[in-house]
Coordinates of C-alpha atoms and ligand atoms in Angstrom, one line a residue:
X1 CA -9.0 22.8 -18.5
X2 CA -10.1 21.8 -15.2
X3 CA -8.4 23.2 -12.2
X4 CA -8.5 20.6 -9.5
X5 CA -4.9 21.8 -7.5
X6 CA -5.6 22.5 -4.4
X7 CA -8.4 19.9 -4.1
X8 CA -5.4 17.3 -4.9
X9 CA -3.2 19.1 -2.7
X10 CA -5.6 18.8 0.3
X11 CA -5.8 14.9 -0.4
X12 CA -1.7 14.4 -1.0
X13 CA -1.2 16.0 1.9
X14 CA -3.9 13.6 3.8
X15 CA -2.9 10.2 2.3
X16 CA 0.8 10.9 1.8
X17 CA 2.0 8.9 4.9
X18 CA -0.5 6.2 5.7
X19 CA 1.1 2.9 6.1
X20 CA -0.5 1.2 3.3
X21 CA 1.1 -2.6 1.5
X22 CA -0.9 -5.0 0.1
X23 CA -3.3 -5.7 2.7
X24 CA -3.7 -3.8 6.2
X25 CA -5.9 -1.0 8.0
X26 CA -3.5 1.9 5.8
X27 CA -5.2 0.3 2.9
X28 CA -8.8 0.4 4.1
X29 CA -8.1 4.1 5.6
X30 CA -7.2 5.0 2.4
X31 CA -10.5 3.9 0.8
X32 CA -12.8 5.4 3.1
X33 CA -11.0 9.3 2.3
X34 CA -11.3 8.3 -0.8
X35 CA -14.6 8.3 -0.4
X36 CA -15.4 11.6 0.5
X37 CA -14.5 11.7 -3.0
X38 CA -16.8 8.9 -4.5
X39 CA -19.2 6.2 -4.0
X40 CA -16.6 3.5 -3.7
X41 CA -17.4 -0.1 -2.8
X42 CA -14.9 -1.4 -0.3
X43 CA -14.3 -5.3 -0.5
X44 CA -12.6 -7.7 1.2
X45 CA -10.8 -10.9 0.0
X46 CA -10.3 -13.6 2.4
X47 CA -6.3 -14.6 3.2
X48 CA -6.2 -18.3 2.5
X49 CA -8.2 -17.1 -0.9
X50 CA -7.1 -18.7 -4.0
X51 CA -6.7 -16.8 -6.8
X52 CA -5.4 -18.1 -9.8
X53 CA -2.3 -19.9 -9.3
X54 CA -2.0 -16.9 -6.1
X55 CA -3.2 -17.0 -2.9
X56 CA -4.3 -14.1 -0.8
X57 CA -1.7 -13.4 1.9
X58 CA -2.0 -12.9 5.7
X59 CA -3.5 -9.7 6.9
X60 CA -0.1 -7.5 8.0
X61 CA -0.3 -4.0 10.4
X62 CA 1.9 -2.7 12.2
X63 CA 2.2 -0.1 14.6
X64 CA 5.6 0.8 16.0
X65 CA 9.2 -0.2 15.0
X66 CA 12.9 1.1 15.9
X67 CA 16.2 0.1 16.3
X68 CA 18.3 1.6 19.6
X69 CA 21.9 1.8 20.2
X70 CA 23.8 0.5 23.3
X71 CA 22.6 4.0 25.3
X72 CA 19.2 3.5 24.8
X73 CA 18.6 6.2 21.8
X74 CA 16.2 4.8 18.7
X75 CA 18.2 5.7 15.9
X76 CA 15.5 4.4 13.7
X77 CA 12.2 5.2 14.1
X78 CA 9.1 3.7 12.1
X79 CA 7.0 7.1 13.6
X80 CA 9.5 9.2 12.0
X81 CA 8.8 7.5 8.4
X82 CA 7.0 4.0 7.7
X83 CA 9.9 3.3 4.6
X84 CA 12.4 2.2 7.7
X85 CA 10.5 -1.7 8.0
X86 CA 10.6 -3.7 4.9
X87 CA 6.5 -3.8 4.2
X88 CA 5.4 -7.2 5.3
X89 CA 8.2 -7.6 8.2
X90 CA 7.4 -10.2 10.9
X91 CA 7.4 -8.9 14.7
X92 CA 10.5 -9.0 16.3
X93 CA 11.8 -7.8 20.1
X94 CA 15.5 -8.8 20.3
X95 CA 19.0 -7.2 21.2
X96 CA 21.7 -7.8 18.0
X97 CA 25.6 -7.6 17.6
X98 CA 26.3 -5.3 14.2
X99 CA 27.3 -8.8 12.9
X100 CA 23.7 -10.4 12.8
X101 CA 21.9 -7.1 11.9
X102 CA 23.7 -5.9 9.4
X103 CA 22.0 -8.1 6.6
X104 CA 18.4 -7.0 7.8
X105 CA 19.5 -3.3 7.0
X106 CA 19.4 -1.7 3.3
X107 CA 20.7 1.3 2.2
X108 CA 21.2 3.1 -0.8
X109 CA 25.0 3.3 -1.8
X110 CA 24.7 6.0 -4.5
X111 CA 22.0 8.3 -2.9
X112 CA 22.9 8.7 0.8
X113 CA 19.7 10.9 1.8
X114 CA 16.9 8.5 0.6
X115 CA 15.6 5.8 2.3
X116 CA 14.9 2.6 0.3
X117 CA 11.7 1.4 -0.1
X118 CA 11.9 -2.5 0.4
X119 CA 8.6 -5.7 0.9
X120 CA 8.9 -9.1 1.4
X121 CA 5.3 -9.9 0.8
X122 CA 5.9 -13.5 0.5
X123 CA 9.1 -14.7 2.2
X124 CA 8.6 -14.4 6.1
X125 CA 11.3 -12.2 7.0
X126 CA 11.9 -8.6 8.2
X127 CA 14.3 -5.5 7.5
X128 CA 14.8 -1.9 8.0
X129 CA 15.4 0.3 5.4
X130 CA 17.9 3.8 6.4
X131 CA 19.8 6.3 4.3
X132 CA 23.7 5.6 4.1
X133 CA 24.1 8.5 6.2
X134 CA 22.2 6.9 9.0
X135 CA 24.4 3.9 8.7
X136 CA 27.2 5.8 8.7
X137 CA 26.7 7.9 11.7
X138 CA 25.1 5.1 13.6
X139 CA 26.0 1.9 13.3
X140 CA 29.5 0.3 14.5
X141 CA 31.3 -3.1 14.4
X142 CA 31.2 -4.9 17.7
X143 CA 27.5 -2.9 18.5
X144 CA 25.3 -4.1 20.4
X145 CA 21.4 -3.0 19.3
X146 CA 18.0 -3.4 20.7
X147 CA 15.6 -4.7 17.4
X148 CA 11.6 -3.9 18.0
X149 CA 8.7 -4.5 15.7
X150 CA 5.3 -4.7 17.2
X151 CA 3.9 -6.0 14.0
X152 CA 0.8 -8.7 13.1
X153 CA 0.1 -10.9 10.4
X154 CA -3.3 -12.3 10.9
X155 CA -6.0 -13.8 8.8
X156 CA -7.6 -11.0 7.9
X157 CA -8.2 -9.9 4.4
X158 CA -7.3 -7.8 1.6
X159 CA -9.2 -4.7 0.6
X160 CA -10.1 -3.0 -2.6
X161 CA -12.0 0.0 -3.8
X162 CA -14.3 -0.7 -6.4
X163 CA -16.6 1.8 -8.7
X164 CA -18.9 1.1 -11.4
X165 CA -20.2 3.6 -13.4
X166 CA -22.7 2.6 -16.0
X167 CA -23.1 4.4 -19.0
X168 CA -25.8 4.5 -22.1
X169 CA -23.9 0.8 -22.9
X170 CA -22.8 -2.1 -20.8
X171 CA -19.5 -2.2 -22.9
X172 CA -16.9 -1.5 -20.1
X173 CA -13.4 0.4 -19.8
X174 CA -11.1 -0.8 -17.0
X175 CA -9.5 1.9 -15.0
X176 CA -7.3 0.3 -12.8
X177 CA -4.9 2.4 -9.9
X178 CA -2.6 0.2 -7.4
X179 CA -3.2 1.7 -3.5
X180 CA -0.2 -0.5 -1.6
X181 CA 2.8 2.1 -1.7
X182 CA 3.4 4.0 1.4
X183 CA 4.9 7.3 2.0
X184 CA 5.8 7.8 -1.7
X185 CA 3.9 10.6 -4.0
X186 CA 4.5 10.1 -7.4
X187 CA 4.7 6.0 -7.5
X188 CA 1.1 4.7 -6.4
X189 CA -0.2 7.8 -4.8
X190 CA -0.5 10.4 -7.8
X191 CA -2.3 7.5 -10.0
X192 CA -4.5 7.2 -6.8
X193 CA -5.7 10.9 -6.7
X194 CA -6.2 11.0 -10.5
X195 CA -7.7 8.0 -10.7
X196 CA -10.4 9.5 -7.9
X197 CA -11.0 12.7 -9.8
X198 CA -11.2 11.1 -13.4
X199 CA -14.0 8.8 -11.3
X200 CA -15.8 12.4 -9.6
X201 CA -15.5 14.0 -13.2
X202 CA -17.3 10.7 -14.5
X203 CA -20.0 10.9 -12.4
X204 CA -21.2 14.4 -13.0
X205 CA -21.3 13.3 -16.9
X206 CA -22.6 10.1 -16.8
X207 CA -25.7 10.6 -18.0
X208 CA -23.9 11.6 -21.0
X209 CA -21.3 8.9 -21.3
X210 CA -22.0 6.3 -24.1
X211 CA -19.4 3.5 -22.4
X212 CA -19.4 2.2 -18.8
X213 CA -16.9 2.5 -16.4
X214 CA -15.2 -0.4 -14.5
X215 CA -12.7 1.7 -11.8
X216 CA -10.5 -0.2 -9.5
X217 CA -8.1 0.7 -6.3
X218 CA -6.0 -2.4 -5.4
X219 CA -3.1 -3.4 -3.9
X220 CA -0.8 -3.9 -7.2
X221 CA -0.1 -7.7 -8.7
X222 CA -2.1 -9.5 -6.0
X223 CA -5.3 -7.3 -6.0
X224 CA -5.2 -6.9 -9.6
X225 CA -5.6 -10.9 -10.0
X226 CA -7.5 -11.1 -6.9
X227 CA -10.2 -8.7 -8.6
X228 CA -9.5 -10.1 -11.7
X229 CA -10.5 -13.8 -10.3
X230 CA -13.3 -12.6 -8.8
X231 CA -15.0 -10.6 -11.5
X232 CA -13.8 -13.0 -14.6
X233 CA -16.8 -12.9 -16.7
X234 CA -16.9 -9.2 -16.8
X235 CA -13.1 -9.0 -17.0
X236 CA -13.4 -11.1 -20.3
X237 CA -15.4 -8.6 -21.6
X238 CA -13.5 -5.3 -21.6
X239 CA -11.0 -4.7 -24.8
X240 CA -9.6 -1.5 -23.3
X241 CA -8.2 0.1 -20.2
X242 CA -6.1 2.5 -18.2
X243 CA -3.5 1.7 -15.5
X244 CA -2.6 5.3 -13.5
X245 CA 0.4 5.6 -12.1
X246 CA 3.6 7.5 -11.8
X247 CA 1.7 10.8 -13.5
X248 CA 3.0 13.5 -10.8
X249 CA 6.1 14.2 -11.0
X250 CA 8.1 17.8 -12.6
X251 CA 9.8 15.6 -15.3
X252 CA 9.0 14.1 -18.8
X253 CA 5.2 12.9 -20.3
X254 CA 5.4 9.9 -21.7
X255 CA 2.9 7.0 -22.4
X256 CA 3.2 3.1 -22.2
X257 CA 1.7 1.3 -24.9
X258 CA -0.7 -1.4 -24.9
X259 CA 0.4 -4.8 -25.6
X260 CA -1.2 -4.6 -29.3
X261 CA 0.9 -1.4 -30.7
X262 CA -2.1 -0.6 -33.4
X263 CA -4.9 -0.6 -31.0
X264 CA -7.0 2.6 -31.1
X265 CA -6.1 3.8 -27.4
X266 CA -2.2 4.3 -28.5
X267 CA -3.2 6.3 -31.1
X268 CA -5.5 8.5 -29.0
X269 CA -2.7 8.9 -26.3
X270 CA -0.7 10.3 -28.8
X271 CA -3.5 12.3 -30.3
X272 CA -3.7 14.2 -26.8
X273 CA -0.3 15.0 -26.3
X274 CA -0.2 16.4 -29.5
X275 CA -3.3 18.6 -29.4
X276 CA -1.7 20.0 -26.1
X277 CA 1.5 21.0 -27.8
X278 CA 3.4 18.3 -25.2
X279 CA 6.6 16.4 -25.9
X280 CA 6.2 12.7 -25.2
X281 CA 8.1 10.0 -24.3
X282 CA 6.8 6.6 -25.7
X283 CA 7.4 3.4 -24.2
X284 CA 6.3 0.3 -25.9
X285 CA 4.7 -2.2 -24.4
X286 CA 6.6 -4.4 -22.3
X287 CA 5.9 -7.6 -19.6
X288 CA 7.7 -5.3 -16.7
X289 CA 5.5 -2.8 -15.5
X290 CA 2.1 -2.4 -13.4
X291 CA -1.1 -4.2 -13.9
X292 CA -1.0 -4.6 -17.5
X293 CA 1.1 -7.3 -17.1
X294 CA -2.3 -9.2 -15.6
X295 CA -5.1 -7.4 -17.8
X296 CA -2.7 -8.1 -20.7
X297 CA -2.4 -11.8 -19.8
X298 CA -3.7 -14.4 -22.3
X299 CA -7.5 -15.0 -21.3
X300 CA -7.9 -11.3 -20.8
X301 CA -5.8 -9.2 -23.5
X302 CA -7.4 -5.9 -22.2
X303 CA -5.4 -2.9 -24.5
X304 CA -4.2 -1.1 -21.5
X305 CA -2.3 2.3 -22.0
X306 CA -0.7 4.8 -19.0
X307 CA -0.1 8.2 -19.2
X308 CA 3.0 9.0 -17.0
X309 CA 5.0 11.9 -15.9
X310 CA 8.2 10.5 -14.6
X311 CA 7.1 7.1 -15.2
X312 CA 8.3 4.4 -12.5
X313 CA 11.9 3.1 -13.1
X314 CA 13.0 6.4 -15.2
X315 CA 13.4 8.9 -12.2
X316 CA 16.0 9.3 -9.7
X317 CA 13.7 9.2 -6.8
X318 CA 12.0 5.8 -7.8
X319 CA 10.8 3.7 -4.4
X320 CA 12.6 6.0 -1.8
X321 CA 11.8 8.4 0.4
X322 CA 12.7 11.2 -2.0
X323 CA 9.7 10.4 -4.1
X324 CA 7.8 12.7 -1.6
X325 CA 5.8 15.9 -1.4
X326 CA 8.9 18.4 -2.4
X327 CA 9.2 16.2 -5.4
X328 CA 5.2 15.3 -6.5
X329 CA 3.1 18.4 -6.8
X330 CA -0.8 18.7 -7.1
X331 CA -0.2 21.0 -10.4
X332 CA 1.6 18.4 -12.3
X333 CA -1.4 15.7 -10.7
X334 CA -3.5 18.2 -12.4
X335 CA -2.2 18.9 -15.4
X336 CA -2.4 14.7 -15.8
X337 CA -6.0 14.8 -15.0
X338 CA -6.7 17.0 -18.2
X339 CA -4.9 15.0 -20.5
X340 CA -6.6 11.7 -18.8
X341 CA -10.1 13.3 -19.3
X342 CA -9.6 14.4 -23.0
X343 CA -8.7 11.0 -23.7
X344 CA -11.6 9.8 -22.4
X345 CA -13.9 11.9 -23.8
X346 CA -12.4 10.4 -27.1
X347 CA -12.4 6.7 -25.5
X348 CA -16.6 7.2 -24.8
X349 CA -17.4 8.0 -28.6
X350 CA -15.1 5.5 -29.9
X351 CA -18.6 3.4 -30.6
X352 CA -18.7 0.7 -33.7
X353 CA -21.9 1.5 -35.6
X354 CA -23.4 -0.4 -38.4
X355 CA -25.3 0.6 -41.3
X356 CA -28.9 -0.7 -41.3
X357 CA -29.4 0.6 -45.0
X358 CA -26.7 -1.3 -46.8
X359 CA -28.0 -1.5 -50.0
X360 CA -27.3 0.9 -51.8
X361 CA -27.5 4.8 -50.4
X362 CA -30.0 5.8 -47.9
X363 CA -32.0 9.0 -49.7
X364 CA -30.8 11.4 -47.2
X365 CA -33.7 14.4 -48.1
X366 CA -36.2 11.5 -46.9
X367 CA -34.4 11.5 -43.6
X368 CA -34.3 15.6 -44.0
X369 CA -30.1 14.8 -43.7
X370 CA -29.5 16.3 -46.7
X371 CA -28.4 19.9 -46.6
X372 CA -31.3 23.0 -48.0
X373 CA -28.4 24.7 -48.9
X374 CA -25.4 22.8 -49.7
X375 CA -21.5 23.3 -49.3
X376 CA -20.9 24.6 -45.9
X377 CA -17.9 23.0 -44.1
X378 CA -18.1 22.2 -40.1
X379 CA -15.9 24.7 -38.3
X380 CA -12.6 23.6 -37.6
X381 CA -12.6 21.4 -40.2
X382 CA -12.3 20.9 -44.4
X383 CA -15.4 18.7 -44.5
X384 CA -18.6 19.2 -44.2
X385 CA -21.3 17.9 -41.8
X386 CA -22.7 16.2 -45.4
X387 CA -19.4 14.5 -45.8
X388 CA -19.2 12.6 -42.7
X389 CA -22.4 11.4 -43.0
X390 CA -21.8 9.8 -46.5
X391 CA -18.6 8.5 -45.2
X392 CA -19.8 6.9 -42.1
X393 CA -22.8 5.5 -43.7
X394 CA -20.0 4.0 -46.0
X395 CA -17.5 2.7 -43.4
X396 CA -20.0 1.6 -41.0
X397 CA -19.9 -1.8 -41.9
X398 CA -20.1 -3.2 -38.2
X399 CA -16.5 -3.2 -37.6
X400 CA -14.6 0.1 -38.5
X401 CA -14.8 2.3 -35.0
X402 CA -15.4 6.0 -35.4
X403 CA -11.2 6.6 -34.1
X404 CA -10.8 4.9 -37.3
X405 CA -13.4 6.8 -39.2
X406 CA -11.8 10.2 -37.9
X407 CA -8.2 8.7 -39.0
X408 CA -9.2 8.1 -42.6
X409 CA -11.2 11.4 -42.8
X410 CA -8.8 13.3 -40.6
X411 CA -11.7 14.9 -38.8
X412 CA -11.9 15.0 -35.1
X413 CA -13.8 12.4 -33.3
X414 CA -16.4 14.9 -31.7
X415 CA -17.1 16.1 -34.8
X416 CA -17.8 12.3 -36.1
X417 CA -19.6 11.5 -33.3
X418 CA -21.7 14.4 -33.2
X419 CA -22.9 12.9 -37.5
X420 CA -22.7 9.4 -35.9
X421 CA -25.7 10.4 -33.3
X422 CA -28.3 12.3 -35.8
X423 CA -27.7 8.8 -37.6
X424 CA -28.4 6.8 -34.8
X425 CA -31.5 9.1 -34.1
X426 CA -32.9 8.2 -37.2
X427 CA -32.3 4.3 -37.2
X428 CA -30.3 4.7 -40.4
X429 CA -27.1 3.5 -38.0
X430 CA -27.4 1.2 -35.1
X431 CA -24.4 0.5 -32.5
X432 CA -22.7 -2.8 -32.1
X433 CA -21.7 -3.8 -28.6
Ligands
LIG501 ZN1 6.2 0.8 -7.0

């Protein structure tokens, strides 16, 4: 197990309160610490950009925003905590009666401490979000208030983080994180952070990894179709994917399953958690949700799974203010990272081979495969190194992968693999991309 905490802690601690949305200098701050981390590409997408039946928005920043009561006091302070303006809210400078401001302010009815977190991406308007006990203790009938927001939406552009990493084959896995949540640990930023160290792990492997590596930081829904429009041949061509998110919290594991319930990567979720001894929740595979919902969509059907630990809907602190640093710690960040690594350490070997001696049996002693002594089993296992061999040259048929192969012989993938590669060495076996 890899012991990345205080590493993550350093970097929660950093990003935690950067005003990031879908588009905006938070967002572009956020890529360049990540970084520090690794090689990301940082790209821009035009506003006015059509993508798919979307269009990229107006550029919005902001830098200041309160509300102040008839003596002059800001009761609500955007420096305090950017959740008080509604993400996306259009500038304002105005004095209100109670009467007109009281529909531009949301609250929480049944949790009193946590601010709300609230957008209006695509409907011009703007907001404040407060804790019931701020409008309790602050706001009166027949009020008068002072309303400021010194924000900008401007054509500008929208910004993601992109990372390839290429493997021994071009055949690609999406790993996809969303990077437009602000001042909330466990929804956006914990996918974030283990997103960026399952990419740092990555690289110090890579001459090693079989697949390649397509990662992605974008603002959710519109950056995932706005990269998805702009890279659509490659996009056509991945089968499988992760989307990180929600993985940080003290609660439950669970896993979300890919739209196609038999596809190899549920399996191997489920294939972790056990081999760790861990509980899961599983949640099947539903049109709610993150990203899937556009890698899933009909001209892509990439098989996308997510690992969770108080997944987004299911927790009590879900888009407010409470979903913050006391909540989210680095340890459970980490102990996510592990389980996302072992995974794909079984995602890389998952290769399709096929057998270039078809007729017939191969004569193994020719290809000195064949064992001087016979009978000795592989450790760990109730085969032995002669079995897997004869069963993968007999399943190799061009379409069986080696998660299926360790599924019928009940052997553990590295150990496949590990046969799969002395075949491959000796042209008896040749991958399929
Ligand atoms: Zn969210």
């Amino acid at each position: 197990m890899i012991e990345y905490s205080k590493e993550i802690d350093k970097y929660l601690q950093r990003l935690f309160s950067i005003t990031r949305s879908i588009t905006g200098n938070g967002n572009r701050e956020t890529l360049k610490i990540l970084q520090e981390l690794i090689p990301l590409n940082i790209i821009e997408y035009p506003s006015g950009q059509d993508v798919y039946d979307w269009t990229i928005p107006k550029e919005w920043n902001i830098k200041d925003a309160w509300i102040k009561d008839s003596n002059g006091e800001k009761i609500i302070d955007f420096k305090q905590s950017n959740l008080h303006v509604v993400s996306y809210s259009t500038p304002l400078s105005d004095t209100l009666s109670f009467d007109k401001l009281k529909d531009n302010l949301h609250y929480l009815e049944d949790s009193p401490d946590a601010i709300p977190y609230r957008t209006s991406y695509y409907n011009e308007d703007w907001g404040f979000c407060i804790s019931k006990n701020q409008f309790k203790k602050f706001f009166k009938e027949d009020s008068l208030y002072e309303v400021f927001i010194d924000s900008e939406l401007t054509k500008g552009s929208l910004s993601i983080g992109e990372l390839l990493i290429e493997g021994k084959s071009k055949k690609e896995y999406l790993i996809s994180c969303y990077i437009c949540h602000p001042s909330m640990a466990n929804d956006s930023l914990s996918g974030v952070l283990t997103t960026a160290f399952i990419a740092q792990e990555l690289l110090k492997i890579q001459d090693t990894l079989e697949h390649s590596y397509r990662i992605v930081f974008v603002p959710e829904t519109i950056g995932a179709i706005a990269y998805t429009a702009n890279n659509e041949y490659a996009m056509k061509n991945i089968n499988n994917g992760l989307v990180i998110t929600t993985c940080g919290g003290p609660g439950e594991f669970g896993y979300k399953q890919s739209w196609d319930e038999n596809n190899f990567i549920n399996s191997m979720v489920e294939d972790v958690f056990k081999e760790n001894n861990i509980e899961y929740l599983t949640y099947p595979f539903d049109i709610h949700g993150s990203d899937e919902r556009q890698y899933s969509s009909q001209a892509f059907k990439i098989n996308c799974a997510t690992i969770s630990k108080d997944r987004y809907y299911n927790y009590d602190y879900y888009h407010t203010s409470l979903d913050n640093l006391d909540f989210v710690k680095a340890k459970y960040i980490n102990e996510t990272l592990n389980l996302y690594l072992q995974l794909i350490r079984k995602m890389d070997k998952n290769i399709i081979y096929k057998n270039l001696y078809p007729n017939c049996e191969v004569m193994l002693s020719k290809h000195d495969l064949y064992p001087k002594t016979g009978g000795a089993l592989l450790p760990s296992s109730s085969v032995s190194a002669l079995d897997i061999i004869l069963w993968l040259l007999y399943y190799c048929d061009g379409s069986m992968n080696l998660h299926e192969v360790s599924k019928k012989l009940n052997v553990n993938i590295n150990l496949i693999y590990s046969e799969a590669c002395k075949l491959e060495s000796k042209n008896i076996i040749e991958k399929i991309l």
